[in-house]
Amino acid sequence: MKKENAVFLAEMLYFGLLTFSRFFDHKLQEHDLPFGFMKEYAFAFGATLVYLILFFALGVVLLQKAEETNRWNMCHMIAFSSVFLAPFYLHKSYCGTLDVYLWILVMAVFVLVLLLPKEGREKKEYALIILLVVVEIFTAVAAGVRGKDAQTLLGGTQFVVMILFFLPYFYTAWKFFSGLLQGAGKEQKRKYLLYLAGGIPAPVIWCLLGDYSRVILYGFAYYILLGMMFMALGDGYFAEQIQRTKDKVKEYLPIPEVFILYPLIFITFWMMGNENIPVEKILELQ
């Protein structure tokens, strides 16, 4: 591994430790889970560590598999995904939820797929899309049908304000997918349409359940994770569209890292709740 990649991974590890110290408060709420032992603090804590380790391992393998010309863009996407996935399940309201165990499954499968030979890329990509769609929908439906696992850390007013502040991301996504579909071949277009549509059901279900923090998480994590997998598996056309979109973003945002870090403000003060900072009042909006 090249020195710059090792430095980047060291920075991601530091970010993980920083979010762990910031968001993890050694508390566990009651969650609707299939087995009693899964409700124990020690087991939930162990699962959280496995989740974080697998997420870091996925980043390592993604960097190793990325083409040299796409490696810096892969770094940006890994960092963008970590903004959402690193801190989210460290908060007491989400630590030990069913999501954690299903994300462990997803990331383990993603790592395994990347370690397999590159033959059959299209089939792998379809399988990954279907896997992530099924897991996300199952998690949301299970929270709504089997129990009362929807959390309300992010209020409705806050959610509406976040959507307004996130409009540049929706515009960027629209430009990305319109460009992606415009130049894609017939088979590619079918895959990209499935990819586009697959990320919609889970956020909609979470929105109906009133868990707006999960709406944001699932809305971003789905597209970023699968996008990284496409690039690592060798989808050159997808990687080119990522670069074109990044160049467009640079036209109105010279420092692309701001595009990555901006959501972390809302995650810290709203999505994860403001009880961790009792004196914080500036961003409080109920």
CSV table of C-alpha atoms in Angstrom, one decimal:
chain,number,residue,atom,x,y,z
A,1,MET,CA,0.0,0.0,0.0
A,2,LYS,CA,1.3,3.4,-0.9
A,3,LYS,CA,2.2,5.8,1.8
A,4,GLU,CA,-0.6,8.3,1.1
A,5,ASN,CA,-3.2,5.5,1.3
A,6,ALA,CA,-1.8,4.4,4.6
A,7,VAL,CA,-1.9,8.0,5.9
A,8,PHE,CA,-5.5,8.3,4.8
A,9,LEU,CA,-6.5,5.1,6.6
A,10,ALA,CA,-4.7,6.3,9.7
A,11,GLU,CA,-6.7,9.5,9.5
A,12,MET,CA,-10.0,7.4,9.1
A,13,LEU,CA,-9.0,5.3,12.1
A,14,TYR,CA,-8.4,8.5,14.1
A,15,PHE,CA,-11.8,9.8,13.0
A,16,GLY,CA,-13.4,6.6,14.2
A,17,LEU,CA,-11.7,6.9,17.6
A,18,LEU,CA,-12.8,10.5,17.8
A,19,THR,CA,-16.4,9.7,17.0
A,20,PHE,CA,-16.3,6.8,19.5
A,21,SER,CA,-15.2,9.2,22.3
A,22,ARG,CA,-17.7,11.8,21.3
A,23,PHE,CA,-20.9,9.7,20.7
A,24,PHE,CA,-20.5,6.5,22.7
A,25,ASP,CA,-21.8,7.0,26.3
A,26,HIS,CA,-21.8,3.3,27.5
A,27,LYS,CA,-25.6,3.2,27.6
A,28,LEU,CA,-28.0,0.9,26.0
A,29,GLN,CA,-31.7,1.3,25.4
A,30,GLU,CA,-34.3,-1.5,25.1
A,31,HIS,CA,-34.7,-2.6,21.5
A,32,ASP,CA,-36.9,-5.2,19.9
A,33,LEU,CA,-34.5,-8.0,19.0
A,34,PRO,CA,-35.1,-11.7,18.2
A,35,PHE,CA,-32.8,-13.1,21.0
A,36,GLY,CA,-32.5,-12.1,24.6
A,37,PHE,CA,-28.7,-12.2,24.7
A,38,MET,CA,-28.6,-9.6,22.0
A,39,LYS,CA,-30.1,-7.1,24.5
A,40,GLU,CA,-27.1,-7.5,26.9
A,41,TYR,CA,-24.7,-4.6,27.0
A,42,ALA,CA,-21.6,-6.7,26.5
A,43,PHE,CA,-23.0,-8.4,23.4
A,44,ALA,CA,-24.2,-5.1,21.9
A,45,PHE,CA,-20.8,-3.5,22.6
A,46,GLY,CA,-19.0,-6.4,20.9
A,47,ALA,CA,-21.3,-6.2,17.9
A,48,THR,CA,-20.6,-2.5,17.6
A,49,LEU,CA,-16.9,-3.1,17.6
A,50,VAL,CA,-17.2,-5.8,15.0
A,51,TYR,CA,-19.3,-3.3,12.9
A,52,LEU,CA,-16.7,-0.6,13.1
A,53,ILE,CA,-13.8,-3.1,12.4
A,54,LEU,CA,-15.6,-4.4,9.3
A,55,PHE,CA,-16.4,-0.9,8.1
A,56,PHE,CA,-12.7,0.0,8.4
A,57,ALA,CA,-11.7,-3.3,6.7
A,58,LEU,CA,-14.1,-2.5,3.9
A,59,GLY,CA,-12.3,0.8,3.4
A,60,VAL,CA,-8.9,-0.9,3.3
A,61,VAL,CA,-10.0,-3.4,0.6
A,62,LEU,CA,-11.8,-0.7,-1.4
A,63,LEU,CA,-8.6,1.3,-1.6
A,64,GLN,CA,-6.6,-1.7,-2.6
A,65,LYS,CA,-9.0,-2.6,-5.4
A,66,ALA,CA,-9.5,0.9,-6.7
A,67,GLU,CA,-7.7,1.8,-9.9
A,68,GLU,CA,-4.8,4.2,-9.5
A,69,THR,CA,-6.6,7.0,-11.3
A,70,ASN,CA,-9.7,6.6,-9.1
A,71,ARG,CA,-8.0,6.2,-5.8
A,72,TRP,CA,-8.3,9.8,-4.5
A,73,ASN,CA,-12.0,9.8,-5.4
A,74,MET,CA,-12.3,6.6,-3.5
A,75,CYS,CA,-10.7,8.2,-0.5
A,76,HIS,CA,-13.3,11.0,-0.7
A,77,MET,CA,-16.2,8.5,-0.9
A,78,ILE,CA,-14.9,6.5,2.0
A,79,ALA,CA,-14.6,9.6,4.1
A,80,PHE,CA,-18.1,10.7,3.0
A,81,SER,CA,-19.5,7.3,4.0
A,82,SER,CA,-17.7,7.4,7.4
A,83,VAL,CA,-19.4,10.7,8.2
A,84,PHE,CA,-22.7,8.8,8.4
A,85,LEU,CA,-21.8,5.3,9.3
A,86,ALA,CA,-19.0,5.8,11.8
A,87,PRO,CA,-20.9,7.8,14.5
A,88,PHE,CA,-24.5,6.7,13.9
A,89,TYR,CA,-24.6,3.4,15.9
A,90,LEU,CA,-22.5,4.7,18.8
A,91,HIS,CA,-25.4,6.7,20.1
A,92,LYS,CA,-27.4,5.0,22.9
A,93,SER,CA,-30.6,5.2,20.9
A,94,TYR,CA,-29.2,3.2,18.0
A,95,CYS,CA,-26.4,1.1,19.7
A,96,GLY,CA,-27.4,-2.6,19.6
A,97,THR,CA,-30.4,-2.2,17.2
A,98,LEU,CA,-31.1,-4.8,14.6
A,99,ASP,CA,-29.5,-2.5,12.0
A,100,VAL,CA,-26.0,-3.2,13.5
A,101,TYR,CA,-26.2,-6.9,12.9
A,102,LEU,CA,-27.5,-6.5,9.4
A,103,TRP,CA,-24.8,-3.9,8.5
A,104,ILE,CA,-22.3,-6.5,9.8
A,105,LEU,CA,-23.7,-9.0,7.3
A,106,VAL,CA,-23.7,-6.5,4.5
A,107,MET,CA,-20.1,-5.3,5.1
A,108,ALA,CA,-18.8,-8.8,5.5
A,109,VAL,CA,-20.4,-9.8,2.1
A,110,PHE,CA,-19.0,-6.6,0.5
A,111,VAL,CA,-15.5,-7.5,1.7
A,112,LEU,CA,-15.8,-11.1,0.5
A,113,VAL,CA,-17.1,-10.0,-2.9
A,114,LEU,CA,-14.1,-7.6,-3.3
A,115,LEU,CA,-11.7,-10.4,-2.4
A,116,LEU,CA,-13.1,-12.8,-5.0
A,117,PRO,CA,-11.8,-12.8,-8.6
A,118,LYS,CA,-13.2,-9.9,-10.8
A,119,GLU,CA,-15.0,-12.2,-13.2
A,120,GLY,CA,-18.8,-11.7,-13.4
A,121,ARG,CA,-18.8,-8.1,-12.4
A,122,GLU,CA,-22.3,-7.3,-13.6
A,123,LYS,CA,-23.8,-10.2,-11.7
A,124,LYS,CA,-22.0,-9.2,-8.6
A,125,GLU,CA,-23.2,-5.7,-8.9
A,126,TYR,CA,-26.8,-6.8,-9.3
A,127,ALA,CA,-26.5,-9.1,-6.4
A,128,LEU,CA,-25.1,-6.3,-4.2
A,129,ILE,CA,-27.9,-4.0,-5.1
A,130,ILE,CA,-30.6,-6.6,-4.3
A,131,LEU,CA,-28.8,-7.5,-1.0
A,132,LEU,CA,-28.7,-4.0,0.2
A,133,VAL,CA,-32.2,-3.2,-0.8
A,134,VAL,CA,-33.6,-6.3,0.9
A,135,VAL,CA,-31.6,-5.7,4.1
A,136,GLU,CA,-32.6,-2.0,4.3
A,137,ILE,CA,-36.3,-2.7,3.7
A,138,PHE,CA,-36.3,-5.7,6.1
A,139,THR,CA,-34.8,-3.5,8.8
A,140,ALA,CA,-37.3,-0.7,8.4
A,141,VAL,CA,-40.3,-3.1,8.2
A,142,ALA,CA,-39.1,-5.0,11.3
A,143,ALA,CA,-38.9,-1.8,13.3
A,144,GLY,CA,-42.4,-0.9,12.3
A,145,VAL,CA,-44.1,-4.3,12.5
A,146,ARG,CA,-42.4,-6.3,15.2
A,147,GLY,CA,-41.8,-3.5,17.7
A,148,LYS,CA,-41.4,0.1,18.5
A,149,ASP,CA,-37.7,0.6,17.5
A,150,ALA,CA,-38.2,3.9,15.6
A,151,GLN,CA,-36.3,6.7,17.3
A,152,THR,CA,-37.3,10.3,17.5
A,153,LEU,CA,-34.0,12.1,18.1
A,154,LEU,CA,-34.5,14.3,15.0
A,155,GLY,CA,-37.7,16.2,15.2
A,156,GLY,CA,-40.0,16.9,12.2
A,157,THR,CA,-39.1,20.6,12.1
A,158,GLN,CA,-35.4,19.8,12.2
A,159,PHE,CA,-35.9,17.3,9.4
A,160,VAL,CA,-37.6,19.8,7.2
A,161,VAL,CA,-34.8,22.3,7.8
A,162,MET,CA,-32.2,19.7,7.1
A,163,ILE,CA,-33.8,18.8,3.8
A,164,LEU,CA,-33.6,22.5,2.9
A,165,PHE,CA,-30.0,22.7,3.9
A,166,PHE,CA,-29.3,19.5,1.9
A,167,LEU,CA,-30.8,20.8,-1.3
A,168,PRO,CA,-27.3,21.1,-2.9
A,169,TYR,CA,-26.8,17.4,-2.4
A,170,PHE,CA,-30.1,16.6,-4.1
A,171,TYR,CA,-29.2,18.8,-7.0
A,172,THR,CA,-25.7,17.1,-7.2
A,173,ALA,CA,-27.4,13.7,-7.1
A,174,TRP,CA,-29.8,14.7,-9.9
A,175,LYS,CA,-26.9,15.9,-12.1
A,176,PHE,CA,-25.0,12.8,-11.4
A,177,PHE,CA,-27.7,10.3,-12.3
A,178,SER,CA,-28.9,12.3,-15.3
A,179,GLY,CA,-25.4,12.3,-16.7
A,180,LEU,CA,-24.9,8.6,-15.7
A,181,LEU,CA,-28.1,7.5,-17.5
A,182,GLN,CA,-27.6,9.7,-20.5
A,183,GLY,CA,-24.4,8.1,-21.7
A,184,ALA,CA,-25.0,4.5,-20.5
A,185,GLY,CA,-25.6,1.5,-22.7
A,186,LYS,CA,-28.8,-0.5,-22.5
A,187,GLU,CA,-27.5,-3.0,-20.0
A,188,GLN,CA,-25.7,-0.4,-17.9
A,189,LYS,CA,-28.8,1.8,-17.9
A,190,ARG,CA,-30.9,-1.1,-16.5
A,191,LYS,CA,-28.4,-1.6,-13.6
A,192,TYR,CA,-28.2,2.1,-12.9
A,193,LEU,CA,-32.0,2.5,-12.8
A,194,LEU,CA,-32.2,-0.4,-10.3
A,195,TYR,CA,-29.5,1.2,-8.3
A,196,LEU,CA,-31.4,4.6,-8.4
A,197,ALA,CA,-34.7,3.1,-7.4
A,198,GLY,CA,-33.4,0.7,-4.8
A,199,GLY,CA,-32.4,3.5,-2.4
A,200,ILE,CA,-35.9,5.0,-2.2
A,201,PRO,CA,-38.1,2.4,-0.2
A,202,ALA,CA,-36.2,2.3,3.1
A,203,PRO,CA,-36.0,6.1,3.6
A,204,VAL,CA,-39.7,6.4,2.8
A,205,ILE,CA,-40.6,3.7,5.4
A,206,TRP,CA,-38.4,5.3,8.0
A,207,CYS,CA,-40.0,8.7,7.2
A,208,LEU,CA,-43.5,7.1,7.8
A,209,LEU,CA,-42.3,5.7,11.1
A,210,GLY,CA,-41.0,9.1,12.1
A,211,ASP,CA,-37.4,8.1,12.5
A,212,TYR,CA,-35.9,11.0,10.5
A,213,SER,CA,-32.3,10.3,11.5
A,214,ARG,CA,-32.5,6.9,9.8
A,215,VAL,CA,-34.0,8.6,6.7
A,216,ILE,CA,-30.9,10.6,6.3
A,217,LEU,CA,-28.6,7.7,7.1
A,218,TYR,CA,-30.1,5.2,4.7
A,219,GLY,CA,-30.6,7.8,2.0
A,220,PHE,CA,-26.9,8.6,1.9
A,221,ALA,CA,-25.3,5.3,2.9
A,222,TYR,CA,-27.0,3.2,0.3
A,223,TYR,CA,-25.8,5.2,-2.7
A,224,ILE,CA,-22.3,5.9,-1.4
A,225,LEU,CA,-21.6,2.3,-0.4
A,226,LEU,CA,-22.8,0.8,-3.7
A,227,GLY,CA,-21.1,3.6,-5.7
A,228,MET,CA,-17.8,2.6,-4.0
A,229,MET,CA,-18.4,-1.1,-4.8
A,230,PHE,CA,-19.0,-0.3,-8.5
A,231,MET,CA,-15.8,1.6,-8.7
A,232,ALA,CA,-13.8,-1.1,-6.9
A,233,LEU,CA,-15.2,-3.8,-9.1
A,234,GLY,CA,-14.0,-2.0,-12.2
A,235,ASP,CA,-17.0,0.0,-13.5
A,236,GLY,CA,-15.0,2.6,-15.3
A,237,TYR,CA,-17.9,4.5,-16.7
A,238,PHE,CA,-19.3,5.0,-13.2
A,239,ALA,CA,-15.9,6.2,-12.0
A,240,GLU,CA,-15.7,8.7,-14.8
A,241,GLN,CA,-19.1,10.1,-13.9
A,242,ILE,CA,-18.0,10.5,-10.3
A,243,GLN,CA,-15.0,12.5,-11.5
A,244,ARG,CA,-17.2,14.7,-13.8
A,245,THR,CA,-19.6,15.4,-10.9
A,246,LYS,CA,-16.7,16.2,-8.6
A,247,ASP,CA,-15.4,18.7,-11.2
A,248,LYS,CA,-18.8,20.3,-11.3
A,249,VAL,CA,-18.9,20.6,-7.5
A,250,LYS,CA,-15.5,22.3,-7.6
A,251,GLU,CA,-16.9,25.0,-9.8
A,252,TYR,CA,-19.0,26.4,-6.9
A,253,LEU,CA,-17.2,24.8,-4.0
A,254,PRO,CA,-13.4,25.0,-4.4
A,255,ILE,CA,-12.7,22.8,-1.3
A,256,PRO,CA,-14.5,19.5,-1.9
A,257,GLU,CA,-13.8,18.4,1.7
A,258,VAL,CA,-16.5,20.9,2.8
A,259,PHE,CA,-19.0,18.8,0.7
A,260,ILE,CA,-18.0,15.8,2.8
A,261,LEU,CA,-17.9,17.4,6.3
A,262,TYR,CA,-21.0,19.6,6.1
A,263,PRO,CA,-23.5,16.8,7.1
A,264,LEU,CA,-21.4,16.1,10.2
A,265,ILE,CA,-22.6,19.4,11.7
A,266,PHE,CA,-26.2,18.2,11.7
A,267,ILE,CA,-25.3,14.6,12.7
A,268,THR,CA,-23.5,15.9,15.8
A,269,PHE,CA,-26.1,18.4,17.0
A,270,TRP,CA,-29.4,17.1,15.7
A,271,MET,CA,-29.4,13.5,14.4
A,272,MET,CA,-27.5,12.2,17.5
A,273,GLY,CA,-29.4,14.4,19.8
A,274,ASN,CA,-28.2,17.4,21.7
A,275,GLU,CA,-28.3,15.8,25.2
A,276,ASN,CA,-24.5,15.3,24.9
A,277,ILE,CA,-24.0,19.1,25.0
A,278,PRO,CA,-26.5,20.5,27.5
A,279,VAL,CA,-25.3,24.1,27.0
A,280,GLU,CA,-25.7,23.9,23.3
A,281,LYS,CA,-28.6,26.2,22.2
A,282,ILE,CA,-27.5,27.7,18.9
A,283,LEU,CA,-28.7,24.8,16.7
A,284,GLU,CA,-31.5,23.7,19.0
A,285,LEU,CA,-34.8,23.7,17.0
A,286,GLN,CA,-37.8,21.6,18.0
